[in-house]
CSV table of C-alpha atoms and ligand atoms in Angstrom, one decimal:
chain,number,residue,atom,x,y,z
U,1,UNK,CA,-31.9,104.3,117.9
U,2,UNK,CA,-30.1,105.2,114.8
U,3,UNK,CA,-26.8,106.4,113.4
U,4,UNK,CA,-24.7,109.6,113.6
U,5,UNK,CA,-23.3,110.7,110.3
U,6,UNK,CA,-20.5,113.0,110.5
U,7,UNK,CA,-19.4,115.1,107.7
U,8,UNK,CA,-16.1,117.0,106.8
U,9,UNK,CA,-12.4,116.8,107.0
U,10,UNK,CA,-10.0,114.2,108.4
U,11,UNK,CA,-6.4,114.9,108.2
U,12,UNK,CA,-3.0,114.3,109.8
U,13,UNK,CA,-1.8,116.8,112.4
U,14,UNK,CA,2.0,116.9,112.9
U,15,UNK,CA,2.8,117.7,116.4
U,16,UNK,CA,6.2,118.3,117.8
U,17,UNK,CA,8.0,115.5,119.7
U,18,UNK,CA,8.8,117.9,122.5
U,19,UNK,CA,6.4,120.3,124.3
U,20,UNK,CA,6.4,124.1,124.2
U,21,UNK,CA,8.3,124.8,121.0
U,22,UNK,CA,7.5,126.9,117.8
U,23,UNK,CA,7.1,125.0,114.6
U,24,UNK,CA,10.6,126.4,113.5
U,25,UNK,CA,12.2,125.1,116.8
U,26,UNK,CA,10.6,121.6,116.7
U,27,UNK,CA,13.2,118.9,116.4
U,28,UNK,CA,10.8,116.5,114.9
U,29,UNK,CA,7.0,115.7,114.5
U,30,UNK,CA,4.7,112.9,115.2
U,31,UNK,CA,1.7,111.9,113.2
U,32,UNK,CA,-1.6,112.4,114.9
U,33,UNK,CA,-4.8,111.8,113.0
U,34,UNK,CA,-7.3,114.4,113.4
U,35,UNK,CA,-10.0,116.6,111.9
U,36,UNK,CA,-12.8,117.5,114.1
U,37,UNK,CA,-15.7,115.8,112.3
U,38,UNK,CA,-13.6,112.6,112.1
U,39,UNK,CA,-12.8,112.8,115.8
U,40,UNK,CA,-16.6,113.3,116.6
U,41,UNK,CA,-17.2,110.0,114.6
U,42,UNK,CA,-14.6,108.1,116.5
U,43,UNK,CA,-15.8,109.5,119.9
U,44,UNK,CA,-19.3,108.2,119.1
U,45,UNK,CA,-18.0,104.8,118.1
U,46,UNK,CA,-15.7,104.3,121.0
U,47,UNK,CA,-18.6,104.9,123.4
U,48,UNK,CA,-20.5,102.1,121.6
U,49,UNK,CA,-22.6,104.2,119.2
U,50,UNK,CA,-23.3,103.8,115.4
U,51,UNK,CA,-21.4,106.2,113.4
U,52,UNK,CA,-20.3,106.9,109.9
U,53,UNK,CA,-17.8,109.3,108.5
U,54,UNK,CA,-18.3,111.2,105.1
U,55,UNK,CA,-15.4,112.9,103.5
U,56,UNK,CA,-12.5,112.6,101.0
U,57,UNK,CA,-9.0,111.7,101.5
U,58,UNK,CA,-6.0,111.4,99.2
U,59,UNK,CA,-5.4,107.9,97.7
U,60,UNK,CA,-2.0,108.0,99.3
U,61,UNK,CA,-0.3,106.2,102.3
U,62,UNK,CA,-1.7,108.8,104.7
U,63,UNK,CA,-5.4,108.5,103.3
U,64,UNK,CA,-5.3,104.8,103.6
U,65,UNK,CA,-3.9,105.1,107.1
U,66,UNK,CA,-6.8,107.2,108.1
U,67,UNK,CA,-9.3,104.7,106.6
U,68,UNK,CA,-7.7,102.0,108.6
U,69,UNK,CA,-8.2,104.2,111.7
U,70,UNK,CA,-11.9,104.6,111.0
U,71,UNK,CA,-12.2,100.9,110.4
U,72,UNK,CA,-10.4,99.8,113.5
U,73,UNK,CA,-12.5,102.2,115.6
U,74,UNK,CA,-15.8,100.7,114.1
U,75,UNK,CA,-16.8,103.9,112.1
U,76,UNK,CA,-18.6,103.1,108.9
U,77,UNK,CA,-16.5,104.5,106.1
U,78,UNK,CA,-18.6,103.6,103.1
U,79,UNK,CA,-19.1,107.4,102.6
U,80,UNK,CA,-15.3,108.0,102.3
U,81,UNK,CA,-14.1,108.8,98.8
U,82,UNK,CA,-10.3,108.6,97.8
U,83,UNK,CA,-8.8,111.1,95.3
U,84,UNK,CA,-5.9,109.9,93.3
U,85,UNK,CA,-5.3,113.4,92.2
U,86,UNK,CA,-4.8,115.2,95.6
U,87,UNK,CA,-3.1,114.6,98.8
U,88,UNK,CA,-4.6,114.0,102.3
U,89,UNK,CA,-4.6,117.3,104.1
U,90,UNK,CA,-1.6,118.0,106.6
U,91,UNK,CA,-1.4,120.5,109.5
U,92,UNK,CA,1.5,121.3,111.5
U,93,UNK,CA,0.4,122.4,114.9
U,94,UNK,CA,2.2,123.4,118.1
U,95,UNK,CA,1.3,124.9,121.5
U,96,UNK,CA,4.3,127.3,122.0
U,97,UNK,CA,5.7,128.0,125.5
U,98,UNK,CA,3.9,131.4,125.4
U,99,UNK,CA,0.6,129.6,125.2
U,100,UNK,CA,-0.1,130.5,121.6
U,101,UNK,CA,-1.3,127.8,119.2
U,102,UNK,CA,0.7,127.9,115.9
U,103,UNK,CA,-0.8,126.3,112.8
U,104,UNK,CA,0.6,125.6,109.4
U,105,UNK,CA,-1.9,124.0,106.8
U,106,UNK,CA,-0.9,122.0,103.8
U,107,UNK,CA,-4.1,122.3,101.6
U,108,UNK,CA,-3.3,123.3,98.2
U,109,UNK,CA,-5.9,122.0,97.6
U,110,UNK,CA,-6.1,118.8,99.7
U,111,UNK,CA,-8.4,116.0,99.0
U,112,UNK,CA,-11.0,117.0,101.6
U,113,UNK,CA,-11.6,120.3,99.8
U,114,UNK,CA,-12.4,118.4,96.5
U,115,UNK,CA,-15.4,116.4,97.5
U,116,UNK,CA,-18.2,117.0,95.1
U,117,UNK,CA,-21.9,116.6,95.4
U,118,UNK,CA,-21.9,113.7,92.9
U,119,UNK,CA,-19.6,111.8,95.2
U,120,UNK,CA,-21.8,111.9,98.2
U,121,UNK,CA,-23.2,108.6,99.4
U,122,UNK,CA,-26.7,109.8,99.7
U,123,UNK,CA,-28.2,106.4,100.9
U,124,UNK,CA,-25.8,106.6,103.8
U,125,UNK,CA,-26.7,110.3,104.6
U,126,UNK,CA,-30.4,109.3,104.4
U,127,UNK,CA,-29.9,106.8,107.4
U,128,UNK,CA,-28.7,109.6,109.8
U,129,UNK,CA,-30.6,110.1,112.9
U,130,UNK,CA,-28.1,113.0,113.5
U,131,UNK,CA,-26.1,114.7,110.8
U,132,UNK,CA,-23.1,116.5,112.2
U,133,UNK,CA,-20.6,119.0,110.5
U,134,UNK,CA,-18.2,121.8,111.0
U,135,UNK,CA,-17.3,124.9,109.1
U,136,UNK,CA,-14.1,124.1,107.4
U,137,UNK,CA,-15.9,122.3,104.6
U,138,UNK,CA,-17.7,125.6,103.9
U,139,UNK,CA,-14.6,127.5,102.9
U,140,UNK,CA,-14.1,126.6,99.3
U,141,UNK,CA,-15.8,124.9,96.3
U,142,UNK,CA,-16.5,122.2,95.4
U,143,UNK,CA,-16.7,121.0,99.0
U,144,UNK,CA,-19.0,123.8,100.2
U,145,UNK,CA,-21.7,122.7,97.7
U,146,UNK,CA,-21.3,119.1,98.7
U,147,UNK,CA,-21.6,120.2,102.4
U,148,UNK,CA,-24.8,122.1,101.8
U,149,UNK,CA,-26.4,119.4,99.6
U,150,UNK,CA,-25.6,116.7,102.3
U,151,UNK,CA,-27.3,118.9,105.0
U,152,UNK,CA,-30.3,119.2,102.8
U,153,UNK,CA,-30.6,115.5,102.1
U,154,UNK,CA,-30.0,114.7,105.8
U,155,UNK,CA,-32.7,117.2,106.8
U,156,UNK,CA,-35.2,115.9,104.3
U,157,UNK,CA,-34.8,112.3,105.5
U,158,UNK,CA,-35.6,113.5,109.0
U,159,UNK,CA,-32.2,113.9,110.7
U,160,UNK,CA,-31.4,116.4,113.4
U,161,UNK,CA,-28.6,118.7,112.2
U,162,UNK,CA,-25.8,119.3,114.5
U,163,UNK,CA,-23.2,122.0,114.0
U,164,UNK,CA,-19.9,122.7,115.7
U,165,UNK,CA,-18.2,125.6,113.7
U,166,UNK,CA,-14.8,124.7,115.1
U,167,UNK,CA,-13.2,128.0,114.0
U,168,UNK,CA,-9.8,127.8,112.3
U,169,UNK,CA,-9.2,131.4,111.4
U,170,UNK,CA,-6.0,130.9,109.4
U,171,UNK,CA,-8.0,128.8,106.8
U,172,UNK,CA,-10.3,131.7,105.9
U,173,UNK,CA,-9.4,134.6,103.7
U,174,UNK,CA,-10.5,137.0,106.3
U,175,UNK,CA,-12.0,137.1,109.8
U,176,UNK,CA,-15.1,138.9,108.3
U,177,UNK,CA,-15.6,136.1,105.7
U,178,UNK,CA,-15.2,133.5,108.4
U,179,UNK,CA,-17.9,135.1,110.6
U,180,UNK,CA,-20.3,135.7,107.5
U,181,UNK,CA,-20.0,132.1,106.2
U,182,UNK,CA,-20.1,130.4,109.6
U,183,UNK,CA,-23.3,132.2,110.4
U,184,UNK,CA,-24.8,131.7,106.9
U,185,UNK,CA,-26.0,128.2,107.8
U,186,UNK,CA,-26.8,129.0,111.6
U,187,UNK,CA,-30.5,129.0,111.0
U,188,UNK,CA,-30.6,125.5,109.8
U,189,UNK,CA,-29.2,123.5,112.7
U,190,UNK,CA,-31.1,121.8,115.5
U,191,UNK,CA,-28.1,121.6,117.7
U,192,UNK,CA,-25.2,124.0,118.0
U,193,UNK,CA,-22.0,123.7,120.1
U,194,UNK,CA,-19.7,126.6,120.3
U,195,UNK,CA,-16.6,127.2,122.6
U,196,UNK,CA,-16.3,130.3,124.8
U,197,UNK,CA,-13.8,131.7,122.3
U,198,UNK,CA,-16.2,131.0,119.2
U,199,UNK,CA,-19.0,132.7,121.1
U,200,UNK,CA,-16.8,135.8,121.5
U,201,UNK,CA,-15.6,135.8,117.9
U,202,UNK,CA,-19.1,135.3,116.4
U,203,UNK,CA,-20.9,137.9,118.5
U,204,UNK,CA,-17.9,140.4,118.6
U,205,UNK,CA,-18.4,140.6,122.4
U,206,UNK,CA,-15.8,139.9,125.1
U,207,UNK,CA,-18.0,137.9,127.6
U,208,UNK,CA,-19.8,134.7,127.6
U,209,UNK,CA,-22.9,135.9,129.6
U,210,UNK,CA,-26.3,134.5,128.8
U,211,UNK,CA,-27.3,137.8,126.9
U,212,UNK,CA,-24.2,137.2,124.6
U,213,UNK,CA,-25.1,133.5,124.1
U,214,UNK,CA,-28.6,134.5,123.2
U,215,UNK,CA,-27.4,136.5,120.3
U,216,UNK,CA,-26.7,133.0,118.7
U,217,UNK,CA,-30.2,131.8,119.4
U,218,UNK,CA,-32.5,131.1,116.5
U,219,UNK,CA,-36.2,130.1,116.4
U,220,UNK,CA,-35.3,126.7,114.7
U,221,UNK,CA,-32.8,125.8,117.3
U,222,UNK,CA,-33.5,123.1,119.8
U,223,UNK,CA,-30.3,123.2,121.8
U,224,UNK,CA,-27.4,125.7,122.0
U,225,UNK,CA,-24.2,124.6,124.0
U,226,UNK,CA,-21.4,126.8,125.0
U,227,UNK,CA,-18.3,124.8,126.2
U,228,UNK,CA,-16.1,126.5,128.9
U,229,UNK,CA,-13.0,124.2,129.2
U,230,UNK,CA,-12.5,123.1,132.8
U,231,UNK,CA,-15.7,125.0,133.9
U,232,UNK,CA,-17.9,122.6,132.0
U,233,UNK,CA,-20.8,123.9,129.8
U,234,UNK,CA,-23.9,126.1,129.4
U,235,UNK,CA,-27.0,125.0,127.8
U,236,UNK,CA,-29.9,126.9,126.2
U,237,UNK,CA,-33.3,125.7,124.9
U,238,UNK,CA,-36.5,127.5,124.3
U,239,UNK,CA,-37.9,126.4,127.7
U,240,UNK,CA,-34.9,126.3,130.0
U,241,UNK,CA,-31.2,127.1,130.3
U,242,UNK,CA,-28.4,126.6,132.8
U,243,UNK,CA,-24.8,125.2,133.3
U,244,UNK,CA,-23.3,121.9,134.2
U,245,UNK,CA,-20.0,121.7,135.9
U,246,UNK,CA,-17.2,119.4,134.6
U,247,UNK,CA,-14.9,116.9,136.5
U,248,UNK,CA,-11.5,117.7,138.1
U,249,UNK,CA,-8.8,115.8,136.0
U,250,UNK,CA,-5.1,116.5,135.5
U,251,UNK,CA,-5.0,118.3,132.0
U,252,UNK,CA,-2.2,117.3,129.7
U,253,UNK,CA,-3.4,118.3,126.3
U,254,UNK,CA,-6.9,119.7,125.4
U,255,UNK,CA,-7.0,118.6,121.8
U,256,UNK,CA,-10.2,116.9,120.9
U,257,UNK,CA,-12.0,117.6,124.2
U,258,UNK,CA,-14.7,119.6,122.3
U,259,UNK,CA,-15.1,116.7,119.8
U,260,UNK,CA,-15.3,114.1,122.6
U,261,UNK,CA,-17.9,116.4,124.3
U,262,UNK,CA,-19.9,116.5,120.9
U,263,UNK,CA,-19.6,112.7,120.2
U,264,UNK,CA,-20.8,111.9,123.7
U,265,UNK,CA,-23.7,114.2,123.3
U,266,UNK,CA,-24.8,113.0,119.9
U,267,UNK,CA,-24.3,109.4,120.8
U,268,UNK,CA,-26.8,109.8,123.6
U,269,UNK,CA,-29.2,111.8,121.6
U,270,UNK,CA,-29.6,109.0,119.0
U,271,UNK,CA,-30.5,106.6,121.9
U,272,UNK,CA,-33.0,108.9,123.4
U,273,UNK,CA,-34.1,112.3,121.7
U,274,UNK,CA,-36.3,113.2,124.7
U,275,UNK,CA,-33.2,114.5,126.6
U,276,UNK,CA,-33.7,117.6,124.2
U,277,UNK,CA,-37.0,118.5,125.9
U,278,UNK,CA,-36.4,117.2,129.5
U,279,UNK,CA,-34.0,119.3,131.5
U,280,UNK,CA,-33.2,116.6,134.2
U,281,UNK,CA,-32.3,114.2,131.3
U,282,UNK,CA,-30.4,116.9,129.5
U,283,UNK,CA,-28.2,117.7,132.7
U,284,UNK,CA,-27.3,114.1,133.2
U,285,UNK,CA,-26.5,113.8,129.4
U,286,UNK,CA,-24.1,116.9,129.7
U,287,UNK,CA,-22.4,115.4,132.9
U,288,UNK,CA,-21.6,112.5,130.7
U,289,UNK,CA,-20.4,114.7,127.7
U,290,UNK,CA,-18.4,116.8,130.3
U,291,UNK,CA,-16.8,113.7,131.5
U,292,UNK,CA,-15.8,112.6,128.1
U,293,UNK,CA,-14.2,115.9,127.3
U,294,UNK,CA,-12.4,116.0,130.6
U,295,UNK,CA,-11.0,112.5,130.0
U,296,UNK,CA,-9.7,113.5,126.6
U,297,UNK,CA,-7.7,116.3,128.1
U,298,UNK,CA,-5.7,113.8,130.2
U,299,UNK,CA,-3.8,112.3,127.3
U,300,UNK,CA,-1.9,113.6,124.4
U,301,UNK,CA,-3.7,113.9,121.0
U,302,UNK,CA,-7.3,113.6,120.0
U,303,UNK,CA,-8.2,110.2,118.7
U,304,UNK,CA,-5.9,108.2,121.1
U,305,UNK,CA,-7.3,110.2,124.1
U,306,UNK,CA,-11.1,109.6,123.3
U,307,UNK,CA,-12.5,107.5,126.2
U,308,UNK,CA,-14.6,104.3,126.1
U,309,UNK,CA,-17.8,104.0,128.1
U,310,UNK,CA,-16.1,102.2,131.1
U,311,UNK,CA,-13.6,105.0,131.6
U,312,UNK,CA,-16.4,107.6,131.5
U,313,UNK,CA,-18.6,105.7,134.0
U,314,UNK,CA,-15.6,105.4,136.4
U,315,UNK,CA,-15.0,109.1,136.3
U,316,UNK,CA,-18.7,109.9,136.8
U,317,UNK,CA,-18.9,107.6,140.0
F,401,ATP,P1,-10.9,121.7,121.5
F,401,ATP,O1,-9.5,121.9,122.5
F,401,ATP,O2,-11.1,120.3,121.1
F,401,ATP,O3,-11.0,122.8,120.5
F,401,ATP,P2,-13.2,123.2,122.6
F,401,ATP,O4,-12.6,124.4,123.0
F,401,ATP,O5,-14.2,123.0,121.7
F,401,ATP,O6,-12.0,121.9,122.6
F,401,ATP,P3,-13.5,122.8,125.6
F,401,ATP,O7,-14.4,123.8,126.1
F,401,ATP,O8,-12.0,123.1,125.8
F,401,ATP,O9,-13.9,122.7,124.1
F,401,ATP,O10,-13.8,121.5,126.2
F,401,ATP,C1,-15.0,120.8,125.8
F,401,ATP,C2,-15.5,120.1,127.3
F,401,ATP,O11,-14.5,119.3,127.7
F,401,ATP,C3,-15.7,121.1,128.2
F,401,ATP,O12,-17.1,121.7,128.1
F,401,ATP,C4,-15.6,120.3,129.5
F,401,ATP,O13,-16.7,119.6,129.8
F,401,ATP,C5,-14.4,119.4,129.2
F,401,ATP,N1,-13.1,119.9,129.5
F,401,ATP,C6,-12.2,120.5,128.8
F,401,ATP,N2,-11.1,120.9,129.5
F,401,ATP,C7,-11.3,120.4,130.7
F,401,ATP,C8,-10.5,120.4,132.0
F,401,ATP,N3,-9.3,120.9,132.0
F,401,ATP,N4,-11.2,119.8,133.1
F,401,ATP,C9,-12.3,119.2,133.0
F,401,ATP,N5,-13.1,119.2,131.9
F,401,ATP,C10,-12.5,119.7,130.7
């Protein structure tokens, strides 16, 4: 057993009070706490696992609100730094009637982007059995260097590195730079999860066939996962590969499904690493992770929709 340490951004999504409108048409917005690495931390904790979040927030009402959310969910926040000179990041996000997701970010720069190496809680990072991160913290300095340092410290201390790139194209200067920088740390991870969309973006192919996924395989990798929404997920290890179907649910809002899936996976791996070598155990674990993702789509928002253990066991049975 051990702890999952999740590194990166936590922010507030503002989502329209009514469905299917553009940002300009929205009559009003609701606050929805988010940021993929923070969602993962809360997903682990809600299922009963030990988890810490490492990142930076503004020393403002929103930053303190987000710390309270971590605390209430049982996530260790001793790795969170507050910046009195910068704001907590905001993102306005909507799913328009035409199915397009529209984002508008307020990061100029926001506190999460200003985390420095010197501010890292290295003692906490060294306790990680699994160290998890995304790619948004790679976009600009000084956060980029802090991210790379934290990975190095965690790896040296024996942690498995877990990477979910969580592509947010509008945050990058160009698609080319996004692809390059996201792939620049690919070789170092032990576990990588991509969505079908990210697989296509990173490989430049328009299919999610095994041959395409294998382009993202690296010798150091232990487990590569491709999530396929309602179709579940595919898994690849050096010895075996296959797919695991998800559960039928009434989908309301997919936000956070990928993060719930990752949280469930990492929470199980800190309990029993042998699932990485044993295909039957891995399939059972991925059924559990799919169930967590599926439940998350049945409610609005990410964090409010993350399931507890009882809900997951009920869906599986
Ligand atoms: P996000 O919306 O958080 O960015 P993602 O694109 O990273 O998500 P998805 O592939 O949408 O990830 O979903 C992650 C997992 O959640 C899937 O692998 C699947 O197990 C489950 N899931 C997602 N949508 C559904 C659905 N409609 N029905 C059943 N399971 C689902």
